[in-house]
């Protein structure tokens, strides 16, 4: 039979084991908290692209049967997740591990693309070029074409989201970066396409509510139906502004990291002046100044790229058409 001394040793061993388990549990919880916090910081930095992604996607299901909207969005969401986790994530992780010095230039190229996209949308809005989009709506391509086109567009936006997020966690270990970016990719995909699904079904829900016998409910339904176009317009405007802000800020910070301090130095100086001049609101006002300046830089760079593209790529495409017409 075991002696009392042996019982005490066994009990002491169990207590030590429980202490070790508790320590491991606390370490795991802390690691999860760290991953969550890092994922949150990375996701916030990618907010501009996320807003634009949310604004763009509902346009792909316009004019389709109501019962096919959610299945198509589900297919696009799965394609987006494959983009992020199976293609973009491995590529940028390898890049950050073996060629980290390329991250800033690549991020700046992506920022310039965001500026171009934002400026092009502003140009189209000002010049009234909506014919191509209207023609695309009238053509009503099949579902496979819709999904493949949406997933291609999403690839570009997803790449920006993941690279921006990677830049925020570049100091972490390889596996920490992998886990954090996978969490960011998953959560952002769920957020974007969950919101998109709600948006595209808002008018259907409003239509059902508008048929209610209760005046208040029916009024709410009519308001939802009328509000749908305004919401989409607002999302487009917010998404465009966010792209210019994020793209401009990426270029400012990237140029500063590459040793070109002049422009970012001016913006930072203006931010500090605004911060000091507005007392308790200094933090908010300073951020607004930085954001506004970043958006202006984004618009200027984007407008320049739009001009170059119009004078080269678009003109080159137009010349063969004229040559063929002359023959």
mmCIF file of C-alpha atoms in Angstrom:
data_model
loop_
_atom_site.group_PDB
_atom_site.id
_atom_site.type_symbol
_atom_site.label_atom_id
_atom_site.label_comp_id
_atom_site.label_asym_id
_atom_site.label_seq_id
_atom_site.Cartn_x
_atom_site.Cartn_y
_atom_site.Cartn_z
ATOM 1 C CA UNK A 1 0.000 0.000 0.000
ATOM 2 C CA UNK A 2 1.218 3.558 -0.744
ATOM 3 C CA UNK A 3 2.498 5.432 2.272
ATOM 4 C CA UNK A 4 1.337 8.894 3.345
ATOM 5 C CA UNK A 5 4.629 10.296 2.107
ATOM 6 C CA UNK A 6 4.038 8.798 -1.339
ATOM 7 C CA UNK A 7 0.513 10.237 -1.354
ATOM 8 C CA UNK A 8 1.937 13.647 -0.597
ATOM 9 C CA UNK A 9 4.432 13.301 -3.471
ATOM 10 C CA UNK A 10 1.671 12.260 -5.865
ATOM 11 C CA UNK A 11 -0.520 15.138 -4.748
ATOM 12 C CA UNK A 12 2.380 17.541 -5.069
ATOM 13 C CA UNK A 13 3.079 16.226 -8.562
ATOM 14 C CA UNK A 14 -0.557 16.731 -9.565
ATOM 15 C CA UNK A 15 -0.513 20.284 -8.210
ATOM 16 C CA UNK A 16 2.658 21.010 -10.171
ATOM 17 C CA UNK A 17 1.085 19.484 -13.286
ATOM 18 C CA UNK A 18 -2.036 21.635 -12.845
ATOM 19 C CA UNK A 19 0.199 24.702 -12.397
ATOM 20 C CA UNK A 20 2.018 23.849 -15.637
ATOM 21 C CA UNK A 21 -1.308 23.366 -17.465
ATOM 22 C CA UNK A 22 -2.589 26.677 -16.093
ATOM 23 C CA UNK A 23 0.635 28.399 -17.156
ATOM 24 C CA UNK A 24 0.354 26.965 -20.663
ATOM 25 C CA UNK A 25 -3.307 28.002 -20.814
ATOM 26 C CA UNK A 26 -2.407 31.555 -19.766
ATOM 27 C CA UNK A 27 0.383 31.642 -22.357
ATOM 28 C CA UNK A 28 -1.989 30.362 -25.047
ATOM 29 C CA UNK A 29 -4.615 32.926 -24.040
ATOM 30 C CA UNK A 30 -2.005 35.685 -24.142
ATOM 31 C CA UNK A 31 -0.883 34.508 -27.578
ATOM 32 C CA UNK A 32 -4.491 34.523 -28.806
ATOM 33 C CA UNK A 33 -4.926 38.029 -27.396
ATOM 34 C CA UNK A 34 -1.723 39.136 -29.125
ATOM 35 C CA UNK A 35 -2.868 37.637 -32.419
ATOM 36 C CA UNK A 36 -6.285 39.272 -32.041
ATOM 37 C CA UNK A 37 -4.770 42.660 -31.214
ATOM 38 C CA UNK A 38 -2.292 42.459 -34.091
ATOM 39 C CA UNK A 39 -5.030 41.326 -36.474
ATOM 40 C CA UNK A 40 -7.171 44.247 -35.335
ATOM 41 C CA UNK A 41 -4.370 46.766 -35.953
ATOM 42 C CA UNK A 42 -3.620 45.265 -39.350
ATOM 43 C CA UNK A 43 -7.300 45.224 -40.319
ATOM 44 C CA UNK A 44 -7.788 48.877 -39.381
ATOM 45 C CA UNK A 45 -4.909 49.894 -41.659
ATOM 46 C CA UNK A 46 -6.621 48.083 -44.533
ATOM 47 C CA UNK A 47 -9.971 49.780 -43.838
ATOM 48 C CA UNK A 48 -9.899 51.948 -46.954
ATOM 49 C CA UNK A 49 -9.612 48.970 -49.265
ATOM 50 C CA UNK A 50 -12.210 47.051 -47.247
ATOM 51 C CA UNK A 51 -14.740 49.877 -47.678
ATOM 52 C CA UNK A 52 -14.076 49.990 -51.401
ATOM 53 C CA UNK A 53 -14.396 46.199 -51.662
ATOM 54 C CA UNK A 54 -17.743 46.412 -49.876
ATOM 55 C CA UNK A 55 -18.883 49.201 -52.186
ATOM 56 C CA UNK A 56 -17.819 47.489 -55.421
ATOM 57 C CA UNK A 57 -19.188 43.968 -54.904
ATOM 58 C CA UNK A 58 -22.972 44.678 -54.817
ATOM 59 C CA UNK A 59 -22.742 45.999 -58.388
ATOM 60 C CA UNK A 60 -22.074 42.466 -59.667
ATOM 61 C CA UNK A 61 -25.509 41.151 -58.672
ATOM 62 C CA UNK A 62 -27.611 44.053 -59.935
ATOM 63 C CA UNK A 63 -30.338 42.946 -62.326
ATOM 64 C CA UNK A 64 -30.166 39.273 -61.333
ATOM 65 C CA UNK A 65 -33.008 37.222 -59.902
ATOM 66 C CA UNK A 66 -33.355 37.832 -56.169
ATOM 67 C CA UNK A 67 -32.945 34.152 -55.292
ATOM 68 C CA UNK A 68 -29.541 34.023 -57.058
ATOM 69 C CA UNK A 69 -27.981 37.048 -55.345
ATOM 70 C CA UNK A 70 -26.838 35.354 -52.126
ATOM 71 C CA UNK A 71 -25.527 32.162 -53.856
ATOM 72 C CA UNK A 72 -23.438 34.310 -56.209
ATOM 73 C CA UNK A 73 -22.092 36.387 -53.331
ATOM 74 C CA UNK A 74 -21.215 33.134 -51.543
ATOM 75 C CA UNK A 75 -19.252 31.963 -54.583
ATOM 76 C CA UNK A 76 -17.430 35.288 -54.825
ATOM 77 C CA UNK A 77 -16.634 35.142 -51.091
ATOM 78 C CA UNK A 78 -15.155 31.644 -51.441
ATOM 79 C CA UNK A 79 -13.086 32.835 -54.395
ATOM 80 C CA UNK A 80 -11.910 35.792 -52.326
ATOM 81 C CA UNK A 81 -10.893 33.495 -49.480
ATOM 82 C CA UNK A 82 -8.950 31.267 -51.883
ATOM 83 C CA UNK A 83 -7.211 34.382 -53.254
ATOM 84 C CA UNK A 84 -6.148 35.484 -49.791
ATOM 85 C CA UNK A 85 -5.180 32.196 -48.148
ATOM 86 C CA UNK A 86 -3.904 29.998 -50.989
ATOM 87 C CA UNK A 87 -2.210 32.501 -53.318
ATOM 88 C CA UNK A 88 -1.529 35.892 -51.743
ATOM 89 C CA UNK A 89 -0.658 34.788 -48.199
ATOM 90 C CA UNK A 90 2.089 32.262 -49.161
ATOM 91 C CA UNK A 91 3.552 34.713 -51.693
ATOM 92 C CA UNK A 92 3.844 37.672 -49.314
ATOM 93 C CA UNK A 93 5.065 35.486 -46.429
ATOM 94 C CA UNK A 94 7.933 34.170 -48.558
ATOM 95 C CA UNK A 95 8.648 37.695 -49.709
ATOM 96 C CA UNK A 96 8.726 39.051 -46.149
ATOM 97 C CA UNK A 97 10.996 36.189 -45.058
ATOM 98 C CA UNK A 98 13.586 36.306 -47.843
ATOM 99 C CA UNK A 99 13.227 39.723 -49.549
ATOM 100 C CA UNK A 100 11.827 42.051 -46.872
ATOM 101 C CA UNK A 101 13.414 45.117 -48.479
ATOM 102 C CA UNK A 102 10.965 44.724 -51.374
ATOM 103 C CA UNK A 103 7.912 45.206 -49.139
ATOM 104 C CA UNK A 104 7.980 49.018 -49.090
ATOM 105 C CA UNK A 105 8.380 49.430 -52.895
ATOM 106 C CA UNK A 106 5.678 46.808 -53.541
ATOM 107 C CA UNK A 107 3.398 48.483 -51.022
ATOM 108 C CA UNK A 108 3.999 51.826 -52.749
ATOM 109 C CA UNK A 109 3.150 50.299 -56.128
ATOM 110 C CA UNK A 110 -0.089 49.067 -54.602
ATOM 111 C CA UNK A 111 -0.679 52.499 -53.082
ATOM 112 C CA UNK A 112 -0.178 54.109 -56.491
ATOM 113 C CA UNK A 113 -2.727 51.680 -57.936
ATOM 114 C CA UNK A 114 -5.224 52.675 -55.249
ATOM 115 C CA UNK A 115 -4.619 56.339 -56.100
ATOM 116 C CA UNK A 116 -5.197 55.546 -59.790
ATOM 117 C CA UNK A 117 -8.431 53.680 -59.058
ATOM 118 C CA UNK A 118 -9.721 56.475 -56.841
ATOM 119 C CA UNK A 119 -8.764 59.252 -59.280
ATOM 120 C CA UNK A 120 -10.277 57.338 -62.202
ATOM 121 C CA UNK A 121 -13.582 57.071 -60.329
ATOM 122 C CA UNK A 122 -13.490 60.814 -59.625
ATOM 123 C CA UNK A 123 -12.747 61.491 -63.308
ATOM 124 C CA UNK A 124 -15.599 59.273 -64.476
ATOM 125 C CA UNK A 125 -17.966 60.943 -62.045
ATOM 126 C CA UNK A 126 -16.975 64.444 -63.163
ATOM 127 C CA UNK A 127 -17.003 63.624 -66.871
ATOM 128 C CA UNK A 128 -20.236 61.602 -66.718
ATOM 129 C CA UNK A 129 -18.771 58.411 -68.223
ATOM 130 C CA UNK A 130 -21.322 55.833 -67.123
ATOM 131 C CA UNK A 131 -22.098 54.267 -70.498
ATOM 132 C CA UNK A 132 -19.728 51.332 -70.108
ATOM 133 C CA UNK A 133 -21.186 50.366 -66.752
ATOM 134 C CA UNK A 134 -24.746 50.666 -68.052
ATOM 135 C CA UNK A 135 -23.895 48.538 -71.074
ATOM 136 C CA UNK A 136 -22.400 45.939 -68.735
ATOM 137 C CA UNK A 137 -25.635 45.847 -66.748
ATOM 138 C CA UNK A 138 -27.727 45.406 -69.896
ATOM 139 C CA UNK A 139 -25.519 42.578 -71.201
ATOM 140 C CA UNK A 140 -26.389 40.422 -68.144
ATOM 141 C CA UNK A 141 -23.593 37.833 -68.431
ATOM 142 C CA UNK A 142 -24.024 34.361 -66.974
ATOM 143 C CA UNK A 143 -23.206 33.566 -63.357
ATOM 144 C CA UNK A 144 -19.812 31.997 -64.069
ATOM 145 C CA UNK A 145 -18.732 35.140 -65.926
ATOM 146 C CA UNK A 146 -19.984 37.357 -63.093
ATOM 147 C CA UNK A 147 -18.165 35.315 -60.444
ATOM 148 C CA UNK A 148 -14.882 35.082 -62.374
ATOM 149 C CA UNK A 149 -14.894 38.843 -63.042
ATOM 150 C CA UNK A 150 -15.655 39.657 -59.409
ATOM 151 C CA UNK A 151 -12.963 37.290 -58.133
ATOM 152 C CA UNK A 152 -10.378 38.867 -60.473
ATOM 153 C CA UNK A 153 -11.223 42.338 -59.153
ATOM 154 C CA UNK A 154 -11.209 41.004 -55.613
ATOM 155 C CA UNK A 155 -7.710 39.575 -56.149
ATOM 156 C CA UNK A 156 -6.290 43.072 -56.581
ATOM 157 C CA UNK A 157 -8.128 44.448 -53.555
ATOM 158 C CA UNK A 158 -7.285 41.367 -51.464
ATOM 159 C CA UNK A 159 -3.608 41.701 -52.357
ATOM 160 C CA UNK A 160 -3.678 45.298 -51.133
ATOM 161 C CA UNK A 161 -5.431 44.294 -47.905
ATOM 162 C CA UNK A 162 -2.921 41.537 -47.175
ATOM 163 C CA UNK A 163 0.177 43.590 -48.035
ATOM 164 C CA UNK A 164 -1.032 46.537 -45.946
ATOM 165 C CA UNK A 165 -1.762 44.136 -43.084
ATOM 166 C CA UNK A 166 1.646 42.469 -43.467
ATOM 167 C CA UNK A 167 3.348 45.835 -43.177
ATOM 168 C CA UNK A 168 1.778 46.218 -39.717
ATOM 169 C CA UNK A 169 3.076 42.866 -38.434
ATOM 170 C CA UNK A 170 6.422 42.707 -40.245
ATOM 171 C CA UNK A 171 8.304 42.553 -36.920
ATOM 172 C CA UNK A 172 6.535 39.350 -35.824
ATOM 173 C CA UNK A 173 7.966 35.861 -36.299
ATOM 174 C CA UNK A 174 7.184 33.946 -39.500
ATOM 175 C CA UNK A 175 4.474 31.745 -37.991
ATOM 176 C CA UNK A 176 2.955 34.643 -36.059
ATOM 177 C CA UNK A 177 2.717 36.588 -39.311
ATOM 178 C CA UNK A 178 1.126 33.592 -41.007
ATOM 179 C CA UNK A 179 -1.506 33.150 -38.280
ATOM 180 C CA UNK A 180 -2.266 36.870 -37.961
ATOM 181 C CA UNK A 181 -2.644 37.352 -41.721
ATOM 182 C CA UNK A 182 -4.803 34.235 -42.028
ATOM 183 C CA UNK A 183 -7.061 35.619 -39.280
ATOM 184 C CA UNK A 184 -7.175 39.022 -41.009
ATOM 185 C CA UNK A 185 -8.010 37.421 -44.363
ATOM 186 C CA UNK A 186 -10.771 35.260 -42.886
ATOM 187 C CA UNK A 187 -12.369 37.995 -40.774
ATOM 188 C CA UNK A 188 -12.249 40.633 -43.498
ATOM 189 C CA UNK A 189 -13.790 38.235 -46.018
ATOM 190 C CA UNK A 190 -16.614 37.400 -43.592
ATOM 191 C CA UNK A 191 -17.127 41.087 -42.800
ATOM 192 C CA UNK A 192 -17.111 42.318 -46.404
ATOM 193 C CA UNK A 193 -19.336 39.648 -47.907
ATOM 194 C CA UNK A 194 -21.636 39.482 -44.882
ATOM 195 C CA UNK A 195 -22.270 43.216 -45.236
ATOM 196 C CA UNK A 196 -22.632 42.852 -49.012
ATOM 197 C CA UNK A 197 -25.248 40.113 -48.550
ATOM 198 C CA UNK A 198 -27.197 42.358 -46.161
ATOM 199 C CA UNK A 199 -26.993 45.276 -48.582
ATOM 200 C CA UNK A 200 -28.236 43.385 -51.635
ATOM 201 C CA UNK A 201 -31.138 41.851 -49.672
ATOM 202 C CA UNK A 202 -32.132 45.153 -48.073
ATOM 203 C CA UNK A 203 -34.540 46.078 -50.859
ATOM 204 C CA UNK A 204 -36.164 42.598 -50.769
ATOM 205 C CA UNK A 205 -36.671 42.881 -47.024
ATOM 206 C CA UNK A 206 -38.035 46.387 -47.497
ATOM 207 C CA UNK A 207 -40.448 45.198 -50.161
ATOM 208 C CA UNK A 208 -41.856 42.524 -47.825
ATOM 209 C CA UNK A 209 -42.141 44.970 -44.936
ATOM 210 C CA UNK A 210 -43.863 47.544 -47.165
ATOM 211 C CA UNK A 211 -46.705 45.060 -47.722
ATOM 212 C CA UNK A 212 -47.412 44.845 -43.987
ATOM 213 C CA UNK A 213 -50.792 45.975 -42.661
ATOM 214 C CA UNK A 214 -49.040 48.002 -39.954
ATOM 215 C CA UNK A 215 -48.367 51.538 -41.120
ATOM 216 C CA UNK A 216 -45.100 51.874 -39.191
ATOM 217 C CA UNK A 217 -43.686 48.625 -40.553
ATOM 218 C CA UNK A 218 -44.856 49.407 -44.083
ATOM 219 C CA UNK A 219 -43.266 52.864 -43.856
ATOM 220 C CA UNK A 220 -39.982 51.298 -42.712
ATOM 221 C CA UNK A 221 -40.123 48.911 -45.680
ATOM 222 C CA UNK A 222 -40.674 51.734 -48.170
ATOM 223 C CA UNK A 223 -37.798 53.624 -46.554
ATOM 224 C CA UNK A 224 -35.486 50.630 -47.013
ATOM 225 C CA UNK A 225 -36.432 50.304 -50.686
ATOM 226 C CA UNK A 226 -35.875 54.016 -51.316
ATOM 227 C CA UNK A 227 -32.676 54.032 -49.264
ATOM 228 C CA UNK A 228 -30.937 51.233 -51.172
ATOM 229 C CA UNK A 229 -29.705 53.349 -54.141
ATOM 230 C CA UNK A 230 -28.608 56.122 -51.773
ATOM 231 C CA UNK A 231 -26.679 53.650 -49.647
ATOM 232 C CA UNK A 232 -24.854 52.257 -52.670
ATOM 233 C CA UNK A 233 -24.017 55.787 -53.821
ATOM 234 C CA UNK A 234 -22.747 56.714 -50.359
ATOM 235 C CA UNK A 235 -20.616 53.553 -50.201
ATOM 236 C CA UNK A 236 -19.107 54.361 -53.585
ATOM 237 C CA UNK A 237 -18.208 57.905 -52.473
ATOM 238 C CA UNK A 238 -16.770 56.689 -49.155
ATOM 239 C CA UNK A 239 -14.864 53.916 -50.897
ATOM 240 C CA UNK A 240 -13.332 56.341 -53.404
ATOM 241 C CA UNK A 241 -12.290 58.764 -50.656
ATOM 242 C CA UNK A 242 -10.857 55.895 -48.622
ATOM 243 C CA UNK A 243 -8.822 54.629 -51.579
ATOM 244 C CA UNK A 244 -7.298 58.072 -52.135
ATOM 245 C CA UNK A 245 -6.552 58.462 -48.427
ATOM 246 C CA UNK A 246 -5.000 55.010 -47.977
ATOM 247 C CA UNK A 247 -3.089 55.168 -51.264
ATOM 248 C CA UNK A 248 -1.749 58.649 -50.555
ATOM 249 C CA UNK A 249 -0.737 57.719 -47.002
ATOM 250 C CA UNK A 250 1.091 54.607 -48.232
ATOM 251 C CA UNK A 251 3.052 56.734 -50.709
ATOM 252 C CA UNK A 252 3.877 59.378 -48.073
ATOM 253 C CA UNK A 253 5.104 56.892 -45.481
ATOM 254 C CA UNK A 254 6.892 54.746 -48.061
ATOM 255 C CA UNK A 255 8.753 57.683 -49.567
ATOM 256 C CA UNK A 256 9.821 58.735 -46.060
ATOM 257 C CA UNK A 257 11.138 55.218 -45.343
ATOM 258 C CA UNK A 258 13.089 55.280 -48.622
ATOM 259 C CA UNK A 259 14.792 58.513 -47.603
ATOM 260 C CA UNK A 260 12.614 61.068 -49.429
ATOM 261 C CA UNK A 261 11.543 63.030 -46.344
ATOM 262 C CA UNK A 262 10.409 66.350 -47.836
ATOM 263 C CA UNK A 263 6.713 65.779 -48.609
ATOM 264 C CA UNK A 264 5.935 63.647 -45.576
ATOM 265 C CA UNK A 265 7.891 66.152 -43.437
ATOM 266 C CA UNK A 266 5.558 68.948 -44.558
ATOM 267 C CA UNK A 267 2.455 66.874 -43.843
ATOM 268 C CA UNK A 268 3.768 65.820 -40.426
ATOM 269 C CA UNK A 269 4.613 69.437 -39.592
ATOM 270 C CA UNK A 270 1.084 70.578 -40.513
ATOM 271 C CA UNK A 271 -0.340 67.742 -38.415
ATOM 272 C CA UNK A 272 1.697 68.852 -35.383
ATOM 273 C CA UNK A 273 0.658 72.500 -35.829
ATOM 274 C CA UNK A 274 -3.014 71.517 -35.971
ATOM 275 C CA UNK A 275 -2.560 69.276 -32.926
ATOM 276 C CA UNK A 276 -1.001 72.057 -30.856
ATOM 277 C CA UNK A 277 -3.501 74.722 -31.958
ATOM 278 C CA UNK A 278 -6.689 72.818 -31.078
ATOM 279 C CA UNK A 279 -6.072 71.743 -27.474
ATOM 280 C CA UNK A 280 -8.150 68.765 -26.334
ATOM 281 C CA UNK A 281 -9.270 68.044 -29.894
ATOM 282 C CA UNK A 282 -5.684 68.078 -31.133
ATOM 283 C CA UNK A 283 -5.460 64.347 -31.726
ATOM 284 C CA UNK A 284 -8.597 64.235 -33.856
ATOM 285 C CA UNK A 285 -7.824 67.443 -35.758
ATOM 286 C CA UNK A 286 -4.226 66.362 -36.368
ATOM 287 C CA UNK A 287 -5.440 63.025 -37.755
ATOM 288 C CA UNK A 288 -7.926 64.831 -40.010
ATOM 289 C CA UNK A 289 -5.173 67.073 -41.346
ATOM 290 C CA UNK A 290 -2.966 64.066 -42.069
ATOM 291 C CA UNK A 291 -5.878 62.228 -43.692
ATOM 292 C CA UNK A 292 -6.869 65.211 -45.847
ATOM 293 C CA UNK A 293 -3.264 65.769 -46.945
ATOM 294 C CA UNK A 294 -2.874 62.070 -47.741
ATOM 295 C CA UNK A 295 -6.056 62.157 -49.830
ATOM 296 C CA UNK A 296 -4.804 65.208 -51.745
ATOM 297 C CA UNK A 297 -1.510 63.458 -52.456
ATOM 298 C CA UNK A 298 -3.445 60.380 -53.525
ATOM 299 C CA UNK A 299 -5.655 62.418 -55.844
ATOM 300 C CA UNK A 300 -2.668 64.237 -57.381
ATOM 301 C CA UNK A 301 -0.681 61.047 -57.982
ATOM 302 C CA UNK A 302 -3.780 59.215 -59.208
ATOM 303 C CA UNK A 303 -4.693 62.016 -61.609
ATOM 304 C CA UNK A 304 -1.176 61.947 -63.051
ATOM 305 C CA UNK A 305 -1.382 58.188 -63.615
ATOM 306 C CA UNK A 306 -4.844 58.533 -65.194
ATOM 307 C CA UNK A 307 -3.424 61.162 -67.569
ATOM 308 C CA UNK A 308 -0.471 58.941 -68.521
ATOM 309 C CA UNK A 309 -2.732 55.914 -69.067
ATOM 310 C CA UNK A 310 -5.134 57.940 -71.221
ATOM 311 C CA UNK A 311 -2.271 59.318 -73.337
ATOM 312 C CA UNK A 312 -0.592 55.935 -73.822
ATOM 313 C CA UNK A 313 -2.625 52.777 -73.275
ATOM 314 C CA UNK A 314 -6.041 54.130 -74.268
ATOM 315 C CA UNK A 315 -4.677 56.066 -77.249
ATOM 316 C CA UNK A 316 -2.766 52.992 -78.450
ATOM 317 C CA UNK A 317 -5.981 50.978 -78.318
ATOM 318 C CA UNK A 318 -7.809 53.660 -80.306
ATOM 319 C CA UNK A 319 -5.233 53.934 -83.135
ATOM 320 C CA UNK A 320 -5.720 50.436 -84.614
ATOM 321 C CA UNK A 321 -9.453 51.026 -84.701
ATOM 322 C CA UNK A 322 -8.970 54.224 -86.691
ATOM 323 C CA UNK A 323 -6.460 52.518 -88.971
ATOM 324 C CA UNK A 324 -8.877 49.698 -89.684
ATOM 325 C CA UNK A 325 -11.684 52.156 -90.364
ATOM 326 C CA UNK A 326 -9.547 54.047 -92.902
ATOM 327 C CA UNK A 327 -8.900 50.839 -94.875
#
